mmCIF file of C-alpha atoms in Angstrom:
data_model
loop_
_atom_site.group_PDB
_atom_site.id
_atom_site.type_symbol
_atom_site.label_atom_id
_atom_site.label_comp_id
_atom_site.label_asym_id
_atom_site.label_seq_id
_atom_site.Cartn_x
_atom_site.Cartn_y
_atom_site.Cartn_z
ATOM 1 C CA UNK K 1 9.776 42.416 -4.824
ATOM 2 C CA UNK K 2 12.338 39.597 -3.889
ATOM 3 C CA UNK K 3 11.077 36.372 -3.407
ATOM 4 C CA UNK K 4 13.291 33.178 -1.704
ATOM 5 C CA UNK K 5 11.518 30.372 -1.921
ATOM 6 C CA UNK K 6 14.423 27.968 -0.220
ATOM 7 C CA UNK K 7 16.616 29.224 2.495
ATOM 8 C CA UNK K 8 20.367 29.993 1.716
ATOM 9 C CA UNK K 9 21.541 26.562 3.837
ATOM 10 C CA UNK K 10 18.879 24.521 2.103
ATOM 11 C CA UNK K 11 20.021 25.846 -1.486
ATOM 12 C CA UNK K 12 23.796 24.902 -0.630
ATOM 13 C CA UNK K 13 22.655 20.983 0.593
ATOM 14 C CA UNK K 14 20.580 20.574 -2.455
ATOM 15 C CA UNK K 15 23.727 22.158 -4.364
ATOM 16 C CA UNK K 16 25.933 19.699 -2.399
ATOM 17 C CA UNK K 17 23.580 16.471 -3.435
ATOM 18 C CA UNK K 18 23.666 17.434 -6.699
ATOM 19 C CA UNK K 19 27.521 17.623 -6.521
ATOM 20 C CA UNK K 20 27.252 13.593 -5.161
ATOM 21 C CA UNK K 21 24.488 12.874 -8.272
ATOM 22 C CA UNK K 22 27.313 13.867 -10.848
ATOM 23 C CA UNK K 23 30.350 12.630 -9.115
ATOM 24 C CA UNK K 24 28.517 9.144 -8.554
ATOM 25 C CA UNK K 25 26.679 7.960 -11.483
ATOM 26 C CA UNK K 26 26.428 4.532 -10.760
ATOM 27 C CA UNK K 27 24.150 5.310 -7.513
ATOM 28 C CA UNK K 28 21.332 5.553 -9.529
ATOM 29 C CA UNK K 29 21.590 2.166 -11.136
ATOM 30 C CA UNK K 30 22.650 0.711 -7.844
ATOM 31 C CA UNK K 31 19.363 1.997 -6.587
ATOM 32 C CA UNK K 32 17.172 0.689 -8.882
ATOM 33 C CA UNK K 33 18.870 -2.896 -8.750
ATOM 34 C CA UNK K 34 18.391 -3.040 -5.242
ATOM 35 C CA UNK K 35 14.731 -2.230 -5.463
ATOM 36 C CA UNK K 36 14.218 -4.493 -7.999
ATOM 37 C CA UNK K 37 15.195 -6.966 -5.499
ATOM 38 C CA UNK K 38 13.424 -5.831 -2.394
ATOM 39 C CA UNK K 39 9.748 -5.980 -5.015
ATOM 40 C CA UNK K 40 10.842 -9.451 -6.469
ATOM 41 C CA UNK K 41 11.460 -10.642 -3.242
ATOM 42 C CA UNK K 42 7.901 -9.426 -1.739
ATOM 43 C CA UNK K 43 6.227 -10.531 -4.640
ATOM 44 C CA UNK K 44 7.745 -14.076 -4.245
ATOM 45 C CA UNK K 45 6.654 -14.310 -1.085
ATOM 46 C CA UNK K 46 3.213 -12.757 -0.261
ATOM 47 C CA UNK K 47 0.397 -12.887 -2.374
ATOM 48 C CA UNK K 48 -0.650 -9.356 -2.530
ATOM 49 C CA UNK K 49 0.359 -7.143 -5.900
ATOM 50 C CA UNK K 50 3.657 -4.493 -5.301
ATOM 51 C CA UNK K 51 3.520 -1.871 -7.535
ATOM 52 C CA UNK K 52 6.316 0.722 -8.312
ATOM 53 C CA UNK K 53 9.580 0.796 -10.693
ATOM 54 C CA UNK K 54 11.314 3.408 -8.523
ATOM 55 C CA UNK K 55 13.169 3.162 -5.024
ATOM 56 C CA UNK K 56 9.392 3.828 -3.884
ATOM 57 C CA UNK K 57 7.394 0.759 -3.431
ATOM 58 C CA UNK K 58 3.243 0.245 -2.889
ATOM 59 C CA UNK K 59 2.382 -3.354 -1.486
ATOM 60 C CA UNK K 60 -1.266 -2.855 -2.139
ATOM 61 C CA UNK K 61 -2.744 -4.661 0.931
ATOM 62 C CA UNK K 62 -6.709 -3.724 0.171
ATOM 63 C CA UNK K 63 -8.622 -3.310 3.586
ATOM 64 C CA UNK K 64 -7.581 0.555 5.238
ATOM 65 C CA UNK K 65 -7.455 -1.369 8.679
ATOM 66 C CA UNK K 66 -4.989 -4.353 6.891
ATOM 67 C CA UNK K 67 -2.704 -1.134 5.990
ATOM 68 C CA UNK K 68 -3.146 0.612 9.184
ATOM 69 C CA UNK K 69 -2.315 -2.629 11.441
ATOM 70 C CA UNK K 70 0.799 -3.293 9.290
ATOM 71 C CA UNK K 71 1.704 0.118 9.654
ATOM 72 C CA UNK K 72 1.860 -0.201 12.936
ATOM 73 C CA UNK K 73 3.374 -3.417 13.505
ATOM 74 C CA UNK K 74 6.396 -2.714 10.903
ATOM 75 C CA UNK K 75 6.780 0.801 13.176
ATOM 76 C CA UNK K 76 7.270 -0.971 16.522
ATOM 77 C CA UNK K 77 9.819 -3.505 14.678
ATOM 78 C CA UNK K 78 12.113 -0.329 13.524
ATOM 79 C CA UNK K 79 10.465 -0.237 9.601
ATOM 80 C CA UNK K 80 8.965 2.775 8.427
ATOM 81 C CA UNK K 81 6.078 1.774 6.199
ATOM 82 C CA UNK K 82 3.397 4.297 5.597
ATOM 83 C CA UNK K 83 -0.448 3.152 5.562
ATOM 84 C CA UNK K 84 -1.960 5.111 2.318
ATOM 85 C CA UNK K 85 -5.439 4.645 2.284
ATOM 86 C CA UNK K 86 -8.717 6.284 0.872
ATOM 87 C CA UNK K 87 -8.987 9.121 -0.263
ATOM 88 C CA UNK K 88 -5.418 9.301 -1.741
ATOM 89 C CA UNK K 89 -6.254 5.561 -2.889
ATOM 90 C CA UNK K 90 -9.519 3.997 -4.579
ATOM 91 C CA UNK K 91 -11.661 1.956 -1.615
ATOM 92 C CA UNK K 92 -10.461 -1.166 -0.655
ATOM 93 C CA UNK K 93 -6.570 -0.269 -2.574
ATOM 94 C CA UNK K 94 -5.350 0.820 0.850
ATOM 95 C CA UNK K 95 -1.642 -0.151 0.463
ATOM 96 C CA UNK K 96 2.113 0.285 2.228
ATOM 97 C CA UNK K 97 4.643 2.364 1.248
ATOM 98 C CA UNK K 98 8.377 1.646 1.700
ATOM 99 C CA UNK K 99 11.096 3.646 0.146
ATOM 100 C CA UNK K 100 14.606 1.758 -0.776
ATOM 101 C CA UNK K 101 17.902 3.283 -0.787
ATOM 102 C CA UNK K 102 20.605 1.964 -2.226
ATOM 103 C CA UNK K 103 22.586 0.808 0.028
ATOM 104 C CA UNK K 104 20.299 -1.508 2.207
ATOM 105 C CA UNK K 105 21.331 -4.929 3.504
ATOM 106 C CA UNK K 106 20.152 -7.883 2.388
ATOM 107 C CA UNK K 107 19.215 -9.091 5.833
ATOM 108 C CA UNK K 108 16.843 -5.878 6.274
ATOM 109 C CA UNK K 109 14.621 -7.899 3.416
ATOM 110 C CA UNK K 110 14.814 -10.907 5.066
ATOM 111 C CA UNK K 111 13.808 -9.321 8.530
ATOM 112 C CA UNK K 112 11.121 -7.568 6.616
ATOM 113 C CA UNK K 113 9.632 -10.392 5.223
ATOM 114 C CA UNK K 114 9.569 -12.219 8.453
ATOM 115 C CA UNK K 115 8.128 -9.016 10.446
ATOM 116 C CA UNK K 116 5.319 -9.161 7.407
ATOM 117 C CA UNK K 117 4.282 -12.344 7.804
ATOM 118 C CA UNK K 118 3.968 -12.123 11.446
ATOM 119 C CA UNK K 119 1.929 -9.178 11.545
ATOM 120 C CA UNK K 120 -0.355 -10.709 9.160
ATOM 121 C CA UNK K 121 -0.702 -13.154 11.435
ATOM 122 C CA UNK K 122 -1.601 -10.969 13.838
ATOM 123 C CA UNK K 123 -3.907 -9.025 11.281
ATOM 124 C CA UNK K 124 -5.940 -12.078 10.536
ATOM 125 C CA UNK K 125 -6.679 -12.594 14.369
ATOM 126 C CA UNK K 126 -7.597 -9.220 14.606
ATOM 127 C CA UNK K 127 -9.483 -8.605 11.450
ATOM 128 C CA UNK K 128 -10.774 -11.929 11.124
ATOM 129 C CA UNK K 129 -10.170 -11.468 7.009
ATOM 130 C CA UNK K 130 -9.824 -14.803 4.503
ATOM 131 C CA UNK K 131 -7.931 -12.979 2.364
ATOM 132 C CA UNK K 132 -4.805 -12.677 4.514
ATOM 133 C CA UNK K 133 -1.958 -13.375 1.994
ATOM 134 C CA UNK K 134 -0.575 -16.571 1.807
ATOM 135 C CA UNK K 135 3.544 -17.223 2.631
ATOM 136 C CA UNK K 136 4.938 -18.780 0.065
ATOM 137 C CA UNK K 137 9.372 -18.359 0.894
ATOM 138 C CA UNK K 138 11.574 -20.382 2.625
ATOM 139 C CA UNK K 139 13.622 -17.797 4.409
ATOM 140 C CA UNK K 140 16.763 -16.833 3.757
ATOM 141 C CA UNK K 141 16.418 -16.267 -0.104
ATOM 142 C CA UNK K 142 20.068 -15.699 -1.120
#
C-alpha cells in the first residue's frame, strides 16, 4: 500500500521554508529577541503572569469570561489573541495566546498594550471583577 500523508504542493512549501531556515540563520535569534520584548513589555505593564520562552506567548488572565472578553475585544481591534480556557487549562488559568514573528513593529506593542488596557476596562464593567490588572506603563516605552 502507498500512503501520502502531505500533498505534493504542501511537501514542496515546507521544502521551500526549510530552504529560508538554512539560508537565514539569524531569523531565529531575531525571533526570539523580539519576543523577549513583546513578554517584558506585557509584564511591565499589566499585572497578570506571561508565560512562554518561544515566539508563542500565554498572558494567563484567570477567569474563562476575562479571556473570552479580551478575545474578543483584541479581534475587533485587528489582534488575533486566542481565549484558551478549561479544559485545555486548569480552572480559573484561562489565559491569551499571541504568537510573535519576527519581524513585528514596535508600535504593534504599543497599540497592544493600549487596546489591553482598554478592554480591561471594559472587562471590569462587565465582569464586575477586583482583580482587573493594574496599568503600571507610561506609553510609548522606547
Amino acid at each position: 500500500m502507498l500512503f501520502r500523508s502531505l500533498a505534493p504542493s504542501l511537501a514542496a512549501g515546507a521544502l521551500e521554508g526549510l530552504k529560508k531556515i538554512l539560508e537565514n540563520k539569524e531569523w531565529g535569534n531575531d525571533l526570539l529577541s523580539s519576543a523577549n520584548v513583546w513578554k517584558d513589555e506585557i509584564i511591565k505593564n499589566f499585572s497578570f503572569p506571561v508565560q512562554g520562552e518561544s515566539h508563542i506567548l500565554s498572558i494567563i488572565v484567570g477567569q474563562e469570561e476575562k479571556a473570552i472578553y479580551l478575545q474578543k475585544y483584541l479581534e475587533e481591534n485587528g489582534f488575533l489573541a486566542i481565549a484558551i480556557r478549561p479544559p485545555t487549562v486548569p480552572v480559573g488559568q484561562s489565559r491569551i495566546r499571541i504568537t510573535i514573528r519576527r519581524n513585528l513593529d514596535l508600535n504593534l506593542l504599543n497599540n497592544f498594550i493600549l487596546l489591553s488596557l482598554k478592554s480591561y476596562i471594559y472587562i471590569q464593567k462587565i465582569i464586575r471583577s477586583t482583580s482587573v490588572p493594574v496599568f503600571r506603563s507610561k506609553l510609548p516605552f522606547w
